[in-house]
mmCIF file of C-alpha atoms in Angstrom:
data_model
loop_
_atom_site.group_PDB
_atom_site.id
_atom_site.type_symbol
_atom_site.label_atom_id
_atom_site.label_comp_id
_atom_site.label_asym_id
_atom_site.label_seq_id
_atom_site.Cartn_x
_atom_site.Cartn_y
_atom_site.Cartn_z
ATOM 1 C CA MET C 1 -26.795 -20.571 52.016
ATOM 2 C CA ASN C 2 -26.112 -19.135 48.584
ATOM 3 C CA LYS C 3 -24.435 -15.771 48.282
ATOM 4 C CA LYS C 4 -25.035 -13.441 45.374
ATOM 5 C CA LYS C 5 -22.387 -10.886 44.570
ATOM 6 C CA THR C 6 -22.948 -8.099 42.052
ATOM 7 C CA SER C 7 -19.988 -6.270 40.513
ATOM 8 C CA GLY C 8 -20.620 -3.795 37.703
ATOM 9 C CA HIS C 9 -22.957 -5.605 35.345
ATOM 10 C CA LEU C 10 -21.822 -9.139 36.117
ATOM 11 C CA ASP C 11 -23.941 -11.220 38.498
ATOM 12 C CA THR C 12 -22.125 -14.174 40.073
ATOM 13 C CA THR C 13 -24.190 -17.052 41.406
ATOM 14 C CA HIS C 14 -22.662 -20.460 42.082
ATOM 15 C CA SER C 15 -19.496 -19.402 40.183
ATOM 16 C CA SER C 16 -21.534 -18.621 37.021
ATOM 17 C CA CYS C 17 -21.429 -15.175 35.396
ATOM 18 C CA VAL C 18 -24.379 -13.580 33.622
ATOM 19 C CA TYR C 19 -23.378 -10.952 31.093
ATOM 20 C CA ILE C 20 -25.520 -7.829 30.926
ATOM 21 C CA PRO C 21 -25.266 -6.093 27.530
ATOM 22 C CA PRO C 22 -24.608 -2.350 27.170
ATOM 23 C CA LEU C 23 -27.486 -0.011 27.885
ATOM 24 C CA GLU C 24 -29.427 1.385 24.967
ATOM 25 C CA GLY C 25 -28.916 5.043 24.208
ATOM 26 C CA CYS C 26 -32.421 6.011 25.303
ATOM 27 C CA HIS C 27 -31.808 4.604 28.812
ATOM 28 C CA VAL C 28 -28.304 5.933 29.505
ATOM 29 C CA GLU C 29 -29.310 9.440 30.602
ATOM 30 C CA ALA C 30 -31.925 8.148 33.031
ATOM 31 C CA TRP C 31 -29.504 5.535 34.362
ATOM 32 C CA LEU C 32 -26.832 8.172 35.016
ATOM 33 C CA GLU C 33 -29.276 10.288 37.014
ATOM 34 C CA ASP C 34 -29.306 7.617 39.713
ATOM 35 C CA GLU C 35 -26.965 9.048 42.350
ATOM 36 C CA THR C 36 -26.524 5.662 44.031
ATOM 37 C CA ILE C 37 -24.594 4.191 41.122
ATOM 38 C CA ALA C 38 -20.936 3.647 41.983
ATOM 39 C CA GLN C 39 -18.126 4.853 39.756
ATOM 40 C CA GLU C 40 -17.078 1.240 39.201
ATOM 41 C CA LYS C 41 -20.396 0.444 37.524
ATOM 42 C CA ILE C 42 -20.231 3.612 35.452
ATOM 43 C CA ARG C 43 -16.711 2.774 34.275
ATOM 44 C CA GLY C 44 -17.822 -0.755 33.448
ATOM 45 C CA GLU C 45 -20.670 0.611 31.346
ATOM 46 C CA LEU C 46 -18.230 2.981 29.618
ATOM 47 C CA THR C 47 -16.002 0.038 28.673
ATOM 48 C CA LYS C 48 -18.977 -1.818 27.204
ATOM 49 C CA GLN C 49 -20.137 1.192 25.218
ATOM 50 C CA GLN C 50 -16.631 1.784 23.825
ATOM 51 C CA PHE C 51 -16.326 -1.863 22.825
ATOM 52 C CA LEU C 52 -19.729 -1.664 21.124
ATOM 53 C CA LEU C 53 -18.670 1.482 19.251
ATOM 54 C CA ASP C 54 -15.493 -0.214 18.002
ATOM 55 C CA LEU C 55 -17.558 -3.168 16.824
ATOM 56 C CA LEU C 56 -19.961 -0.889 14.965
ATOM 57 C CA HIS C 57 -17.079 0.953 13.298
ATOM 58 C CA SER C 58 -15.653 -2.376 12.121
ATOM 59 C CA LYS C 59 -19.006 -3.356 10.632
ATOM 60 C CA ILE C 60 -19.348 0.044 8.953
ATOM 61 C CA SER C 61 -15.884 -0.271 7.411
ATOM 62 C CA ALA C 62 -16.686 -3.765 6.134
ATOM 63 C CA ARG C 63 -19.922 -2.552 4.551
ATOM 64 C CA HIS C 64 -18.154 0.413 2.945
ATOM 65 C CA GLU C 65 -15.606 -1.918 1.373
ATOM 66 C CA ARG C 66 -18.435 -4.024 -0.070
ATOM 67 C CA GLY C 67 -20.269 -0.953 -1.335
ATOM 68 C CA ARG C 68 -23.273 -1.413 0.944
ATOM 69 C CA THR C 69 -25.292 1.225 2.775
ATOM 70 C CA THR C 70 -24.526 1.947 6.432
ATOM 71 C CA ALA C 71 -27.270 4.391 7.412
ATOM 72 C CA GLU C 72 -28.678 2.168 10.172
ATOM 73 C CA LEU C 73 -25.246 1.349 11.582
ATOM 74 C CA ASP C 74 -24.221 5.022 11.428
ATOM 75 C CA GLU C 75 -27.297 5.979 13.438
ATOM 76 C CA HIS C 76 -26.569 3.286 16.024
ATOM 77 C CA ALA C 77 -22.927 4.391 16.270
ATOM 78 C CA TRP C 78 -24.101 7.970 16.739
ATOM 79 C CA GLN C 79 -26.333 6.920 19.656
ATOM 80 C CA VAL C 80 -23.529 4.907 21.252
ATOM 81 C CA GLN C 81 -21.141 7.849 20.876
ATOM 82 C CA ASN C 82 -23.664 10.083 22.635
ATOM 83 C CA SER C 83 -23.928 7.534 25.448
ATOM 84 C CA ILE C 84 -20.139 7.455 25.803
ATOM 85 C CA THR C 85 -20.035 11.239 25.960
ATOM 86 C CA ALA C 86 -22.726 11.309 28.643
ATOM 87 C CA ILE C 87 -20.947 8.659 30.726
ATOM 88 C CA LYS C 88 -17.616 10.476 30.486
ATOM 89 C CA ARG C 89 -19.319 13.688 31.519
ATOM 90 C CA LYS C 90 -20.812 11.944 34.545
ATOM 91 C CA LEU C 91 -17.456 10.487 35.547
ATOM 92 C CA LYS C 92 -15.823 13.885 35.225
ATOM 93 C CA GLN C 93 -18.456 15.356 37.504
ATOM 94 C CA LEU C 94 -17.839 12.666 40.097
ATOM 95 C CA VAL C 95 -14.055 12.972 39.920
ATOM 96 C CA ASP C 96 -14.068 16.750 40.082
ATOM 97 C CA ALA C 97 -16.676 16.646 42.855
ATOM 98 C CA LEU C 98 -18.840 19.116 41.006
ATOM 99 C CA PRO C 99 -22.443 19.753 42.088
ATOM 100 C CA PRO C 100 -24.746 17.207 40.478
ATOM 101 C CA VAL C 101 -27.125 19.936 39.341
ATOM 102 C CA VAL C 102 -25.904 22.539 36.887
ATOM 103 C CA SER C 103 -27.570 25.240 34.894
ATOM 104 C CA LEU C 104 -29.890 23.810 32.283
ATOM 105 C CA ASP C 105 -28.771 26.364 29.749
ATOM 106 C CA THR C 106 -25.091 25.584 30.337
ATOM 107 C CA THR C 107 -25.720 21.850 30.102
ATOM 108 C CA ALA C 108 -27.727 22.269 26.923
ATOM 109 C CA ASP C 109 -25.044 24.433 25.320
ATOM 110 C CA SER C 110 -22.305 22.005 26.335
ATOM 111 C CA ARG C 111 -24.207 19.039 24.964
ATOM 112 C CA CYS C 112 -24.949 20.841 21.709
ATOM 113 C CA ILE C 113 -21.267 21.659 21.243
ATOM 114 C CA GLU C 114 -20.208 18.096 22.017
ATOM 115 C CA MET C 115 -22.848 16.638 19.707
ATOM 116 C CA TYR C 116 -21.772 19.001 16.929
ATOM 117 C CA GLU C 117 -18.122 18.035 17.357
ATOM 118 C CA GLU C 118 -18.976 14.334 17.400
ATOM 119 C CA LYS C 119 -21.125 14.730 14.297
ATOM 120 C CA GLN C 120 -18.239 16.455 12.540
ATOM 121 C CA LEU C 121 -15.852 13.679 13.557
ATOM 122 C CA MET C 122 -18.196 10.976 12.288
ATOM 123 C CA ALA C 123 -18.702 12.835 9.000
ATOM 124 C CA THR C 124 -14.939 13.177 8.609
ATOM 125 C CA GLN C 125 -14.516 9.497 9.382
ATOM 126 C CA GLY C 126 -17.066 8.594 6.704
ATOM 127 C CA MET C 127 -15.305 10.755 4.119
ATOM 128 C CA LEU C 128 -11.959 9.205 5.014
ATOM 129 C CA ARG C 129 -13.417 5.724 4.542
ATOM 130 C CA GLU C 130 -14.696 6.721 1.107
ATOM 131 C CA ASP C 131 -11.297 8.198 0.199
ATOM 132 C CA ILE C 132 -9.556 5.010 1.328
ATOM 133 C CA SER C 133 -11.959 2.911 -0.744
ATOM 134 C CA GLU C 134 -11.333 5.071 -3.832
ATOM 135 C CA GLU C 135 -7.563 4.910 -3.342
ATOM 136 C CA ARG C 136 -7.722 1.130 -3.033
ATOM 137 C CA GLN C 137 -9.634 0.955 -6.307
ATOM 138 C CA LYS C 138 -7.025 3.178 -7.979
ATOM 139 C CA VAL C 139 -4.192 1.009 -6.663
ATOM 140 C CA ALA C 140 -5.944 -2.130 -7.913
ATOM 141 C CA LYS C 141 -6.419 -0.540 -11.349
ATOM 142 C CA LEU C 142 -2.760 0.508 -11.532
ATOM 143 C CA CYS C 143 -1.638 -2.989 -10.531
ATOM 144 C CA TRP C 144 -3.817 -4.439 -13.282
ATOM 145 C CA GLN C 145 -2.373 -2.025 -15.860
ATOM 146 C CA LEU C 146 1.167 -2.799 -14.716
ATOM 147 C CA GLU C 147 0.538 -6.523 -15.051
ATOM 148 C CA ASN C 148 -0.814 -6.009 -18.577
ATOM 149 C CA MET C 149 2.237 -3.940 -19.508
ATOM 150 C CA LYS C 150 4.533 -6.684 -18.221
ATOM 151 C CA GLN C 151 2.622 -9.257 -20.255
ATOM 152 C CA LEU C 152 2.830 -7.140 -23.416
ATOM 153 C CA ALA C 153 6.554 -6.569 -22.898
ATOM 154 C CA LYS C 154 7.096 -10.290 -22.482
ATOM 155 C CA GLU C 155 5.119 -11.052 -25.642
ATOM 156 C CA GLU C 156 7.137 -8.478 -27.614
ATOM 157 C CA GLU C 157 10.377 -9.954 -26.301
ATOM 158 C CA ASP C 158 9.261 -13.451 -27.290
ATOM 159 C CA SER C 159 8.269 -12.123 -30.717
ATOM 160 C CA GLU C 160 11.716 -10.552 -31.192
ATOM 161 C CA ASP C 161 13.383 -13.809 -30.177
ATOM 162 C CA ASN C 162 11.243 -15.733 -32.647
ATOM 163 C CA LYS C 163 12.049 -13.202 -35.369
ATOM 164 C CA ASP C 164 15.786 -13.515 -34.725
ATOM 165 C CA SER C 165 15.441 -17.283 -34.779
ATOM 166 C CA ASP C 166 13.554 -17.122 -38.089
ATOM 167 C CA ASP C 167 16.240 -14.869 -39.596
ATOM 168 C CA THR C 168 18.950 -17.292 -38.497
ATOM 169 C CA ASP C 169 17.072 -20.241 -39.986
ATOM 170 C CA GLU C 170 16.591 -18.353 -43.242
ATOM 171 C CA GLN C 171 20.304 -17.579 -43.481
ATOM 172 C CA GLU C 172 21.176 -21.202 -42.813
ATOM 173 C CA CYS C 173 18.747 -22.303 -45.528
ATOM 174 C CA LYS C 174 20.337 -19.900 -48.006
ATOM 175 C CA LEU C 175 23.795 -21.211 -47.170
ATOM 176 C CA GLU C 176 22.622 -24.788 -47.607
ATOM 177 C CA GLU C 177 21.039 -23.910 -50.971
ATOM 178 C CA ALA C 178 24.248 -22.247 -52.134
ATOM 179 C CA ALA C 179 26.316 -25.246 -51.043
ATOM 180 C CA ARG C 180 23.892 -27.604 -52.804
ATOM 181 C CA SER C 181 24.068 -25.547 -56.005
ATOM 182 C CA ALA C 182 27.852 -25.513 -55.904
ATOM 183 C CA LEU C 183 27.907 -29.272 -55.361
ATOM 184 C CA LEU C 184 25.530 -29.851 -58.279
ATOM 185 C CA GLU C 185 27.682 -27.680 -60.521
ATOM 186 C CA GLU C 186 30.781 -29.624 -59.501
ATOM 187 C CA ILE C 187 29.010 -32.937 -60.140
ATOM 188 C CA THR C 188 27.885 -31.700 -63.555
ATOM 189 C CA ARG C 189 31.427 -30.587 -64.398
ATOM 190 C CA LEU C 190 32.882 -33.916 -63.311
ATOM 191 C CA ARG C 191 30.288 -35.815 -65.330
ATOM 192 C CA SER C 192 31.134 -33.744 -68.382
ATOM 193 C CA ALA C 193 34.839 -34.357 -67.846
ATOM 194 C CA CYS C 194 34.214 -38.090 -67.457
ATOM 195 C CA ALA C 195 32.155 -38.166 -70.651
ATOM 196 C CA ASP C 196 34.877 -36.310 -72.531
ATOM 197 C CA LEU C 197 37.531 -38.661 -71.182
ATOM 198 C CA ARG C 198 35.438 -41.687 -72.149
ATOM 199 C CA ALA C 199 35.031 -40.318 -75.659
ATOM 200 C CA ARG C 200 38.764 -39.790 -76.003
ATOM 201 C CA LEU C 201 39.460 -43.305 -74.799
ATOM 202 C CA GLU C 202 37.049 -44.734 -77.349
ATOM 203 C CA MET C 203 38.624 -42.665 -80.129
ATOM 204 C CA GLU C 204 42.053 -43.819 -79.061
ATOM 205 C CA SER C 205 40.885 -47.422 -79.094
ATOM 206 C CA LEU C 206 39.441 -47.093 -82.610
ATOM 207 C CA THR C 207 42.591 -45.455 -83.850
ATOM 208 C CA GLN C 208 44.700 -48.283 -82.534
ATOM 209 C CA ARG C 209 42.504 -50.822 -84.324
ATOM 210 C CA GLU C 210 42.659 -49.056 -87.701
ATOM 211 C CA LEU C 211 46.457 -48.687 -87.782
ATOM 212 C CA PRO C 212 48.281 -51.516 -89.772
ATOM 213 C CA ASN C 213 50.231 -54.037 -87.859
ATOM 214 C CA TYR C 214 53.773 -53.507 -89.140
ATOM 215 C CA ASP C 215 55.153 -56.213 -86.970
ATOM 216 C CA SER C 216 53.391 -58.862 -89.030
ATOM 217 C CA LEU C 217 54.922 -57.651 -92.314
#
């Protein structure tokens, strides 16, 4: 004979679990009015609703970062937050052993205050997300400017190095030109001296030929 055991929102049959998703916001109030629901089931539903809210907030943040609209997700998150508030209120009533029926006016006022506070928190959260997105854009822009400044500084440094190298090469060229000029002048002087010496030798040779040979007399 098969046994079926129900715990919270998990039904176990033949060691297989069937997951029951969180209740929709429009059904939470009616579900909480059932006095036969155990606290364990209510706490289980609270855990599911909180997990769903965290998931919605993650999706909203991702859409904000991509610059997409989040109106539908914001509305869903608002409904889930209201469900969480209602469940917590029910649990508080059960823990404090308060009468299940309270004044309608008091309940309405309390719910209005809680809804107003939650709306303010969600609005603040949205503004903070926008501020974070703007700050990230500013940081990215500053990083880009810093990288450009580093690149310009590197190019200027390379330009200075090239300029110094060009100046050094120019000085070396001037020194080589001066040395070449001095060498050419020395070669010219030596050639002139050689020509003069050759001319003197020729004159000396002619003179020796023209002189009479006194030894033969």
